[in-house]
mmCIF file of C-alpha atoms in Angstrom:
data_model
loop_
_atom_site.group_PDB
_atom_site.id
_atom_site.type_symbol
_atom_site.label_atom_id
_atom_site.label_comp_id
_atom_site.label_asym_id
_atom_site.label_seq_id
_atom_site.Cartn_x
_atom_site.Cartn_y
_atom_site.Cartn_z
ATOM 1 C CA MET A 24 82.231 82.858 55.210
ATOM 2 C CA LYS A 25 82.100 80.912 51.921
ATOM 3 C CA VAL A 26 81.080 82.465 48.607
ATOM 4 C CA PHE A 27 80.652 80.535 45.356
ATOM 5 C CA VAL A 28 80.867 82.953 42.435
ATOM 6 C CA ILE A 29 80.391 82.356 38.701
ATOM 7 C CA ALA A 30 81.237 84.598 35.744
ATOM 8 C CA GLY A 31 81.198 83.578 32.096
ATOM 9 C CA GLU A 32 82.346 86.638 30.153
ATOM 10 C CA VAL A 33 85.086 89.269 30.334
ATOM 11 C CA SER A 34 82.647 91.945 31.533
ATOM 12 C CA GLY A 35 81.366 89.581 34.229
ATOM 13 C CA ASP A 36 84.942 88.782 35.251
ATOM 14 C CA ALA A 37 85.546 92.497 35.871
ATOM 15 C CA LEU A 38 82.352 92.801 37.934
ATOM 16 C CA GLY A 39 83.290 89.662 39.864
ATOM 17 C CA ALA A 40 86.793 90.886 40.653
ATOM 18 C CA ALA A 41 85.466 94.193 42.005
ATOM 19 C CA LEU A 42 82.825 92.366 44.064
ATOM 20 C CA MET A 43 85.431 89.965 45.484
ATOM 21 C CA HIS A 44 87.609 92.929 46.446
ATOM 22 C CA GLY A 45 84.647 94.510 48.203
ATOM 23 C CA LEU A 46 83.702 91.299 50.016
ATOM 24 C CA ARG A 47 87.249 90.752 51.233
ATOM 25 C CA HIS A 48 87.320 94.296 52.593
ATOM 26 C CA GLU A 49 84.008 93.809 54.438
ATOM 27 C CA ALA A 50 84.620 90.194 55.502
ATOM 28 C CA PRO A 51 88.378 89.450 55.602
ATOM 29 C CA ASP A 52 87.813 85.749 56.346
ATOM 30 C CA VAL A 53 85.810 85.182 53.143
ATOM 31 C CA GLN A 54 86.682 82.102 51.056
ATOM 32 C CA PHE A 55 85.960 81.997 47.339
ATOM 33 C CA ASP A 56 85.117 79.090 45.072
ATOM 34 C CA GLY A 57 83.721 79.032 41.556
ATOM 35 C CA ILE A 58 84.445 80.022 37.965
ATOM 36 C CA GLY A 59 86.028 83.198 36.686
ATOM 37 C CA GLY A 60 88.650 84.720 34.455
ATOM 38 C CA ALA A 61 92.012 86.379 34.941
ATOM 39 C CA GLN A 62 90.723 89.319 36.972
ATOM 40 C CA MET A 63 88.847 87.149 39.471
ATOM 41 C CA GLN A 64 91.776 84.760 39.694
ATOM 42 C CA ALA A 65 94.015 87.717 40.528
ATOM 43 C CA LYS A 66 91.716 88.316 43.512
ATOM 44 C CA GLY A 67 92.273 84.773 44.783
ATOM 45 C CA LEU A 68 89.782 82.579 42.932
ATOM 46 C CA GLN A 69 90.947 79.178 41.711
ATOM 47 C CA SER A 70 88.601 78.712 38.773
ATOM 48 C CA ARG A 71 87.185 75.212 38.470
ATOM 49 C CA PHE A 72 87.582 75.414 34.693
ATOM 50 C CA ASP A 73 88.501 77.987 32.064
ATOM 51 C CA MET A 74 85.878 80.718 31.896
ATOM 52 C CA SER A 75 86.293 80.873 28.096
ATOM 53 C CA GLU A 76 84.249 77.668 27.858
ATOM 54 C CA LEU A 77 81.201 79.790 28.728
ATOM 55 C CA SER A 78 81.999 82.801 26.528
ATOM 56 C CA LEU A 79 79.900 81.651 23.592
ATOM 57 C CA MET A 80 77.372 83.671 21.621
ATOM 58 C CA GLY A 81 74.904 82.708 18.942
ATOM 59 C CA ILE A 82 73.486 79.393 17.800
ATOM 60 C CA ALA A 83 76.439 78.655 15.517
ATOM 61 C CA GLU A 84 78.837 78.759 18.483
ATOM 62 C CA ILE A 85 76.598 77.137 21.076
ATOM 63 C CA LEU A 86 75.207 74.136 19.178
ATOM 64 C CA PRO A 87 78.511 72.254 18.769
ATOM 65 C CA LYS A 88 79.200 72.707 22.512
ATOM 66 C CA TYR A 89 75.629 72.093 23.701
ATOM 67 C CA PHE A 90 76.191 68.768 25.472
ATOM 68 C CA HIS A 91 79.487 69.932 26.952
ATOM 69 C CA LEU A 92 77.786 73.031 28.357
ATOM 70 C CA LYS A 93 74.997 70.893 29.815
ATOM 71 C CA ARG A 94 77.623 68.787 31.595
ATOM 72 C CA ARG A 95 79.303 71.917 32.905
ATOM 73 C CA ILE A 96 75.960 73.188 34.233
ATOM 74 C CA THR A 97 75.351 69.905 36.049
ATOM 75 C CA GLU A 98 78.927 69.722 37.359
ATOM 76 C CA THR A 99 78.855 73.319 38.575
ATOM 77 C CA ALA A 100 75.527 72.950 40.363
ATOM 78 C CA ALA A 101 76.765 69.767 42.055
ATOM 79 C CA ALA A 102 79.904 71.599 43.163
ATOM 80 C CA VAL A 103 77.808 74.388 44.707
ATOM 81 C CA VAL A 104 75.592 71.940 46.585
ATOM 82 C CA GLU A 105 78.628 70.014 47.838
ATOM 83 C CA ALA A 106 80.450 73.204 48.910
ATOM 84 C CA LYS A 107 77.437 74.493 50.903
ATOM 85 C CA PRO A 108 78.410 78.164 50.541
ATOM 86 C CA ASP A 109 76.715 80.958 52.452
ATOM 87 C CA VAL A 110 75.758 82.429 49.089
ATOM 88 C CA LEU A 111 75.990 81.644 45.371
ATOM 89 C CA ILE A 112 76.615 84.744 43.263
ATOM 90 C CA THR A 113 76.085 84.386 39.514
ATOM 91 C CA ILE A 114 77.205 87.217 37.260
ATOM 92 C CA ASP A 115 75.360 87.951 34.000
ATOM 93 C CA SER A 116 75.604 85.025 31.447
ATOM 94 C CA PRO A 117 71.985 84.048 32.241
ATOM 95 C CA ASP A 118 71.836 81.066 29.884
ATOM 96 C CA PHE A 119 74.448 79.306 32.000
ATOM 97 C CA CYS A 120 74.079 80.934 35.401
ATOM 98 C CA LEU A 121 70.330 80.688 35.830
ATOM 99 C CA ARG A 122 70.349 77.029 34.825
ATOM 100 C CA VAL A 123 72.970 76.390 37.504
ATOM 101 C CA ALA A 124 70.886 78.334 40.043
ATOM 102 C CA LYS A 125 67.804 76.247 39.211
ATOM 103 C CA LEU A 126 69.611 72.979 39.844
ATOM 104 C CA VAL A 127 71.088 74.365 43.067
ATOM 105 C CA LYS A 128 67.642 75.427 44.306
ATOM 106 C CA ASP A 129 66.220 72.018 43.393
ATOM 107 C CA GLN A 130 68.769 70.338 45.655
ATOM 108 C CA SER A 131 69.456 72.821 48.453
ATOM 109 C CA ASP A 132 68.473 76.027 50.233
ATOM 110 C CA VAL A 133 71.607 77.957 49.190
ATOM 111 C CA ARG A 134 70.873 81.663 48.806
ATOM 112 C CA CYS A 135 71.235 82.745 45.160
ATOM 113 C CA VAL A 136 72.226 86.247 44.102
ATOM 114 C CA HIS A 137 72.373 87.343 40.466
ATOM 115 C CA TYR A 138 74.523 90.328 39.455
ATOM 116 C CA VAL A 139 73.111 92.304 36.483
ATOM 117 C CA ALA A 140 69.356 92.483 36.093
ATOM 118 C CA PRO A 141 67.841 91.308 32.806
ATOM 119 C CA SER A 142 66.652 94.185 30.600
ATOM 120 C CA VAL A 143 62.961 93.485 31.226
ATOM 121 C CA TRP A 144 62.342 97.230 30.941
ATOM 122 C CA ALA A 145 63.044 96.845 27.217
ATOM 123 C CA TRP A 146 61.548 93.490 26.258
ATOM 124 C CA ARG A 147 60.566 90.001 27.443
ATOM 125 C CA GLU A 148 59.357 91.118 30.872
ATOM 126 C CA GLY A 149 58.420 87.500 31.645
ATOM 127 C CA ARG A 150 62.107 86.786 32.256
ATOM 128 C CA ALA A 151 61.891 88.430 35.680
ATOM 129 C CA ALA A 152 59.093 86.154 36.918
ATOM 130 C CA LYS A 153 60.944 83.094 35.614
ATOM 131 C CA MET A 154 64.152 84.254 37.260
ATOM 132 C CA ALA A 155 62.387 84.842 40.586
ATOM 133 C CA LYS A 156 61.815 81.087 40.908
ATOM 134 C CA VAL A 157 65.546 80.518 41.455
ATOM 135 C CA ILE A 158 67.040 83.901 42.432
ATOM 136 C CA ASP A 159 66.594 85.510 45.859
ATOM 137 C CA HIS A 160 68.440 88.783 45.326
ATOM 138 C CA VAL A 161 69.472 90.864 42.299
ATOM 139 C CA LEU A 162 72.292 93.408 42.066
ATOM 140 C CA ALA A 163 71.274 95.996 39.462
ATOM 141 C CA LEU A 164 73.488 98.261 37.355
ATOM 142 C CA LEU A 165 70.741 100.738 36.430
ATOM 143 C CA PRO A 166 68.803 102.859 38.940
ATOM 144 C CA PHE A 167 65.338 102.158 37.511
ATOM 145 C CA GLU A 168 65.655 98.351 37.704
ATOM 146 C CA PRO A 169 64.974 97.552 41.407
ATOM 147 C CA PRO A 170 61.181 98.172 41.308
ATOM 148 C CA LEU A 171 60.885 95.840 38.306
ATOM 149 C CA MET A 172 62.780 93.045 40.035
ATOM 150 C CA GLU A 173 60.914 93.550 43.320
ATOM 151 C CA ALA A 174 57.575 93.395 41.511
ATOM 152 C CA ALA A 175 58.589 89.956 40.236
ATOM 153 C CA GLY A 176 59.317 88.756 43.778
ATOM 154 C CA MET A 177 63.077 89.265 44.211
ATOM 155 C CA ALA A 178 65.006 91.554 46.526
ATOM 156 C CA CYS A 179 67.015 94.047 44.464
ATOM 157 C CA ASP A 180 69.640 96.694 45.148
ATOM 158 C CA PHE A 181 71.030 99.258 42.726
ATOM 159 C CA VAL A 182 74.798 99.065 43.246
ATOM 160 C CA GLY A 183 76.079 101.467 40.589
ATOM 161 C CA HIS A 184 77.497 100.981 37.119
ATOM 162 C CA PRO A 185 81.189 100.113 36.553
ATOM 163 C CA ILE A 186 81.464 102.863 33.947
ATOM 164 C CA THR A 187 81.632 105.349 36.839
ATOM 165 C CA THR A 188 84.987 103.978 38.003
ATOM 166 C CA GLN A 189 86.696 103.649 34.632
ATOM 167 C CA PRO A 190 89.615 106.053 34.102
ATOM 168 C CA GLN A 191 89.091 108.971 31.755
ATOM 169 C CA ALA A 192 91.590 110.853 29.586
ATOM 170 C CA SER A 193 92.766 114.257 30.753
ATOM 171 C CA ALA A 194 92.374 117.351 28.595
ATOM 172 C CA ALA A 195 96.121 117.233 27.953
ATOM 173 C CA GLU A 196 95.970 113.601 26.798
ATOM 174 C CA ALA A 197 93.074 114.421 24.475
ATOM 175 C CA ALA A 198 94.933 117.399 23.027
ATOM 176 C CA SER A 199 98.074 115.307 22.505
ATOM 177 C CA PHE A 200 96.064 112.587 20.741
ATOM 178 C CA ARG A 201 94.420 115.128 18.469
ATOM 179 C CA ALA A 202 97.743 116.764 17.628
ATOM 180 C CA GLN A 203 99.265 113.379 16.799
ATOM 181 C CA ILE A 204 96.394 111.846 14.792
ATOM 182 C CA ALA A 205 94.701 114.791 13.116
ATOM 183 C CA PRO A 206 95.997 118.242 14.093
ATOM 184 C CA ASP A 207 93.820 120.006 11.500
ATOM 185 C CA ALA A 208 90.637 117.972 12.102
ATOM 186 C CA ALA A 209 87.505 120.061 11.974
ATOM 187 C CA PRO A 210 85.653 118.161 13.305
ATOM 188 C CA LEU A 211 87.159 114.995 14.786
ATOM 189 C CA ILE A 212 84.527 112.272 14.466
ATOM 190 C CA LEU A 213 84.520 108.999 16.400
ATOM 191 C CA ALA A 214 83.039 105.992 14.552
ATOM 192 C CA LEU A 215 82.036 102.931 16.594
ATOM 193 C CA PRO A 216 80.286 100.323 14.429
ATOM 194 C CA GLY A 217 80.217 97.580 17.075
ATOM 195 C CA SER A 218 82.373 94.793 18.466
ATOM 196 C CA ARG A 219 80.799 91.748 16.761
ATOM 197 C CA ARG A 220 81.301 90.600 13.204
ATOM 198 C CA GLY A 221 77.601 90.758 12.364
ATOM 199 C CA GLU A 222 77.344 94.326 13.632
ATOM 200 C CA VAL A 223 80.395 95.528 11.735
ATOM 201 C CA THR A 224 79.345 93.786 8.508
ATOM 202 C CA ARG A 225 75.886 95.343 8.683
ATOM 203 C CA LEU A 226 76.745 98.794 10.005
ATOM 204 C CA ALA A 227 80.101 99.647 8.399
ATOM 205 C CA PRO A 228 78.612 100.332 4.920
ATOM 206 C CA ILE A 229 75.858 102.460 6.485
ATOM 207 C CA PHE A 230 78.394 104.370 8.569
ATOM 208 C CA GLU A 231 80.550 104.891 5.474
ATOM 209 C CA GLN A 232 77.718 106.486 3.507
ATOM 210 C CA SER A 233 76.676 108.593 6.501
ATOM 211 C CA LEU A 234 80.216 109.823 7.143
ATOM 212 C CA LYS A 235 80.726 110.510 3.438
ATOM 213 C CA GLN A 236 77.835 112.979 3.546
ATOM 214 C CA ILE A 237 79.110 114.551 6.770
ATOM 215 C CA CYS A 238 82.606 114.951 5.337
ATOM 216 C CA ALA A 239 81.139 116.579 2.233
ATOM 217 C CA SER A 240 79.826 119.315 4.549
ATOM 218 C CA HIS A 241 83.057 119.387 6.570
ATOM 219 C CA PRO A 242 85.999 118.771 4.182
ATOM 220 C CA ASN A 243 88.533 118.960 7.038
ATOM 221 C CA ALA A 244 86.799 116.274 9.069
ATOM 222 C CA HIS A 245 88.833 113.320 10.288
ATOM 223 C CA VAL A 246 87.299 110.027 11.419
ATOM 224 C CA VAL A 247 88.849 107.883 14.154
ATOM 225 C CA LEU A 248 87.684 104.301 14.583
ATOM 226 C CA PRO A 249 88.869 102.397 17.684
ATOM 227 C CA ALA A 250 88.410 98.757 16.620
ATOM 228 C CA ALA A 251 87.568 95.945 19.017
ATOM 229 C CA ALA A 252 90.177 93.185 18.888
ATOM 230 C CA PRO A 253 87.859 90.401 17.587
ATOM 231 C CA VAL A 254 86.843 92.487 14.554
ATOM 232 C CA ALA A 255 89.960 94.573 13.925
ATOM 233 C CA GLU A 256 90.863 92.900 10.624
ATOM 234 C CA LEU A 257 87.270 93.096 9.396
ATOM 235 C CA VAL A 258 87.102 96.775 10.311
ATOM 236 C CA LYS A 259 90.344 97.534 8.459
ATOM 237 C CA ALA A 260 89.073 95.695 5.370
ATOM 238 C CA HIS A 261 85.946 97.883 5.313
ATOM 239 C CA VAL A 262 87.767 101.131 6.066
ATOM 240 C CA ALA A 263 90.393 100.578 3.362
ATOM 241 C CA THR A 264 88.017 101.893 0.692
ATOM 242 C CA TRP A 265 86.405 104.732 2.628
ATOM 243 C CA PRO A 266 86.781 107.918 0.542
ATOM 244 C CA PHE A 267 87.665 110.309 3.393
ATOM 245 C CA ARG A 268 90.301 110.656 6.089
ATOM 246 C CA VAL A 269 90.077 107.902 8.662
ATOM 247 C CA SER A 270 92.432 106.436 11.261
ATOM 248 C CA VAL A 271 91.885 102.987 12.769
ATOM 249 C CA LEU A 272 93.132 102.239 16.281
ATOM 250 C CA ASP A 273 94.025 98.559 16.070
ATOM 251 C CA PRO A 274 94.514 96.818 19.432
ATOM 252 C CA THR A 275 96.325 93.923 17.775
ATOM 253 C CA ASP A 276 99.146 96.312 16.840
ATOM 254 C CA MET A 277 99.516 97.858 20.301
ATOM 255 C CA ASP A 278 100.338 97.023 23.870
ATOM 256 C CA PRO A 279 96.959 96.676 25.676
ATOM 257 C CA ASP A 280 97.702 99.564 28.034
ATOM 258 C CA VAL A 281 98.765 101.816 25.164
ATOM 259 C CA TYR A 282 95.596 100.963 23.250
ATOM 260 C CA ALA A 283 93.407 101.646 26.280
ATOM 261 C CA THR A 284 95.096 105.018 26.777
ATOM 262 C CA GLN A 285 94.673 105.950 23.112
ATOM 263 C CA LYS A 286 91.044 104.862 23.083
ATOM 264 C CA ARG A 287 90.269 106.980 26.139
ATOM 265 C CA ALA A 288 92.036 109.928 24.545
ATOM 266 C CA ALA A 289 90.068 109.468 21.306
ATOM 267 C CA PHE A 290 86.794 109.453 23.229
ATOM 268 C CA ARG A 291 87.707 112.656 25.052
ATOM 269 C CA ALA A 292 89.118 114.389 21.963
ATOM 270 C CA ALA A 293 86.229 113.717 19.570
ATOM 271 C CA ASP A 294 83.741 116.454 18.744
ATOM 272 C CA VAL A 295 80.994 113.916 18.073
ATOM 273 C CA ALA A 296 80.565 110.138 17.914
ATOM 274 C CA LEU A 297 78.531 107.927 15.599
ATOM 275 C CA ALA A 298 78.048 104.679 17.501
ATOM 276 C CA ALA A 299 76.212 101.393 17.450
ATOM 277 C CA SER A 300 73.633 100.884 20.175
ATOM 278 C CA GLY A 301 74.912 99.442 23.456
ATOM 279 C CA THR A 302 76.810 100.355 26.604
ATOM 280 C CA VAL A 303 79.164 102.442 24.469
ATOM 281 C CA SER A 304 76.711 105.320 24.942
ATOM 282 C CA LEU A 305 77.649 105.286 28.641
ATOM 283 C CA GLU A 306 81.363 105.288 27.772
ATOM 284 C CA LEU A 307 80.764 108.344 25.606
ATOM 285 C CA ALA A 308 78.749 110.054 28.331
ATOM 286 C CA ALA A 309 81.570 109.390 30.806
ATOM 287 C CA ALA A 310 83.953 111.089 28.363
ATOM 288 C CA ASN A 311 81.436 113.915 27.828
ATOM 289 C CA THR A 312 81.326 113.246 24.078
ATOM 290 C CA PRO A 313 78.091 114.126 22.213
ATOM 291 C CA MET A 314 76.770 111.223 20.167
ATOM 292 C CA VAL A 315 74.354 109.817 17.622
ATOM 293 C CA ILE A 316 73.285 106.183 17.931
ATOM 294 C CA ALA A 317 72.530 104.019 14.885
ATOM 295 C CA TYR A 318 71.720 100.333 14.742
ATOM 296 C CA ASP A 319 70.075 97.770 12.504
ATOM 297 C CA MET A 320 69.677 94.013 12.400
ATOM 298 C CA ASN A 321 68.470 91.464 9.887
ATOM 299 C CA TRP A 322 64.891 91.808 8.657
ATOM 300 C CA LEU A 323 63.432 88.976 10.728
ATOM 301 C CA SER A 324 65.069 90.105 13.974
ATOM 302 C CA ARG A 325 63.927 93.656 13.282
ATOM 303 C CA GLN A 326 60.311 92.509 12.916
ATOM 304 C CA ILE A 327 60.334 90.313 16.016
ATOM 305 C CA ILE A 328 62.188 92.653 18.348
ATOM 306 C CA GLY A 329 60.337 95.703 17.056
ATOM 307 C CA ARG A 330 57.060 94.121 18.151
ATOM 308 C CA MET A 331 58.450 93.105 21.551
ATOM 309 C CA LEU A 332 60.111 96.398 22.539
ATOM 310 C CA LYS A 333 58.446 98.188 25.439
ATOM 311 C CA VAL A 334 60.414 101.446 25.217
ATOM 312 C CA ASP A 335 60.653 104.203 22.622
ATOM 313 C CA THR A 336 64.439 104.487 22.932
ATOM 314 C CA VAL A 337 67.215 101.911 23.361
ATOM 315 C CA THR A 338 69.965 104.402 24.214
ATOM 316 C CA LEU A 339 70.983 104.055 27.852
ATOM 317 C CA VAL A 340 71.785 107.756 28.230
ATOM 318 C CA ASN A 341 68.208 108.574 27.215
ATOM 319 C CA LEU A 342 66.780 105.908 29.518
ATOM 320 C CA VAL A 343 68.816 106.734 32.617
ATOM 321 C CA SER A 344 68.398 110.512 32.282
ATOM 322 C CA ASP A 345 64.727 110.103 31.280
ATOM 323 C CA THR A 346 65.324 112.384 28.310
ATOM 324 C CA ARG A 347 65.539 111.866 24.599
ATOM 325 C CA ALA A 348 68.594 114.072 24.186
ATOM 326 C CA VAL A 349 70.609 111.552 22.140
ATOM 327 C CA PRO A 350 69.313 111.088 18.562
ATOM 328 C CA GLU A 351 68.992 107.469 17.531
ATOM 329 C CA PHE A 352 68.336 105.813 14.188
ATOM 330 C CA ILE A 353 67.227 102.245 14.783
ATOM 331 C CA GLY A 354 65.888 99.593 12.396
ATOM 332 C CA ALA A 355 64.100 101.085 9.402
ATOM 333 C CA ARG A 356 65.399 104.564 10.347
ATOM 334 C CA CYS A 357 69.024 103.425 10.172
ATOM 335 C CA GLN A 358 69.517 105.250 6.875
ATOM 336 C CA PRO A 359 72.641 107.231 5.862
ATOM 337 C CA GLU A 360 70.717 110.402 4.984
ATOM 338 C CA LEU A 361 68.926 110.502 8.338
ATOM 339 C CA ILE A 362 72.048 109.620 10.298
ATOM 340 C CA ALA A 363 74.183 112.248 8.551
ATOM 341 C CA LYS A 364 71.561 114.917 9.230
ATOM 342 C CA GLY A 365 71.469 113.888 12.886
ATOM 343 C CA VAL A 366 75.251 114.070 13.276
ATOM 344 C CA LEU A 367 75.410 117.471 11.581
ATOM 345 C CA GLU A 368 72.723 118.798 13.929
ATOM 346 C CA VAL A 369 74.633 117.545 16.965
ATOM 347 C CA LEU A 370 77.793 119.218 15.674
ATOM 348 C CA GLU A 371 75.894 122.496 15.466
ATOM 349 C CA GLN A 372 74.515 122.227 19.009
ATOM 350 C CA PRO A 373 76.625 119.749 21.018
ATOM 351 C CA GLU A 374 75.653 121.437 24.285
ATOM 352 C CA ASP A 375 72.129 120.007 23.976
ATOM 353 C CA GLN A 376 73.376 116.658 25.322
ATOM 354 C CA GLN A 377 75.537 117.932 28.180
ATOM 355 C CA ASP A 378 72.886 117.937 30.906
ATOM 356 C CA ALA A 379 71.657 114.451 29.967
ATOM 357 C CA MET A 380 75.188 113.004 29.993
ATOM 358 C CA THR A 381 76.033 114.616 33.340
ATOM 359 C CA GLN A 382 72.755 113.477 34.876
ATOM 360 C CA THR A 383 73.306 109.947 33.570
ATOM 361 C CA MET A 384 76.713 109.601 35.165
ATOM 362 C CA ASP A 385 75.495 111.044 38.467
ATOM 363 C CA LEU A 386 72.518 108.682 38.553
ATOM 364 C CA LEU A 387 74.799 105.719 37.808
ATOM 365 C CA GLY A 388 76.764 106.476 40.963
ATOM 366 C CA ARG A 389 79.618 108.761 39.947
ATOM 367 C CA GLY A 390 81.283 110.229 43.006
ATOM 368 C CA GLY A 391 79.905 107.602 45.394
ATOM 369 C CA ASP A 392 81.219 104.278 46.645
ATOM 370 C CA ALA A 393 82.673 101.979 43.971
ATOM 371 C CA PRO A 394 80.110 99.523 42.548
ATOM 372 C CA GLY A 395 82.097 96.517 43.805
ATOM 373 C CA SER A 396 81.984 97.880 47.342
ATOM 374 C CA ARG A 397 78.273 98.681 47.112
ATOM 375 C CA ALA A 398 77.564 95.218 45.691
ATOM 376 C CA ALA A 399 79.501 93.546 48.503
ATOM 377 C CA LYS A 400 77.655 95.514 51.176
ATOM 378 C CA ALA A 401 74.308 94.694 49.544
ATOM 379 C CA VAL A 402 75.075 90.965 49.491
ATOM 380 C CA LEU A 403 76.151 90.946 53.134
ATOM 381 C CA ALA A 404 73.257 93.102 54.341
ATOM 382 C CA ARG A 405 70.666 90.628 53.043
ATOM 383 C CA LEU A 406 72.337 87.388 54.175
#
């Protein structure tokens, strides 16, 4: 059996590695070809080129590499057609992957599977119909996505979310972290202003003013901010002037395993988290940490996306659990006074989110087969 697999980002590389592991378990004679990062290569893939060439975001990054990326799309599609695999599996990175799939479909009858459904439940539902022209089968991370993909004409299986298999800190590790960082913290507050420069630049001042008001009500509060590596220096520059107790976990100063352990411990130890919108809400739910979500964007993006949104919440915990247990302050409501009030209310009644967080993790597949195994079985079952 031959499988051509493509991933273009670190998160996709992790999904691809787990899927490859599952496929090898189900079909020991499987042969892999394609593009992937270190994790997929550790599972036996010889990447045709460095995956980092595809890990670009935003017009400023993409434009200078536009013609190179077009060549890579053409080269990759030609390689798929020449290899004649039993299946092509593309993982996320739709700008690259779906263009490859289109060229492959134009020249062959290779079955195309795409791992990670587009968020058509939130906006731009037309993406599903466009995708259905080149994709036969979708592997979905969220349990409410299959009917949306099937309605557009694609087979779709919910295979579970990788958050359910990520290790979590023990109570002892959380207690040790708290004793080391802030033994007298009351409360310990986690601040997560995003992993991209634009997010941090926009949200850090808002988070500062929000936390300042919270700390005025709780003088013994201590803020912990686990910084993402690409924005660690920017985060430290912002935090340097914050007028309350704050500790930054800087991955550039630590061994990666030590940082991961400390980050998990911080998530488990915190009494509440103030976080940017994104999959971090699922990380917090996995750690059983109550949260408030806040996010804003530039004025034009806010106007455009606000008119396109199809849902009244963007927080995945709310969406998966079909509740509105997690307070969110998005766009025009991303104001320090409102955010601070929301955090203080969660601190008073943190138990209000417990059922929603538990339900979310159960619905995402906690306790069942690993997502990589479920994805592998789904691919094989429909071949």
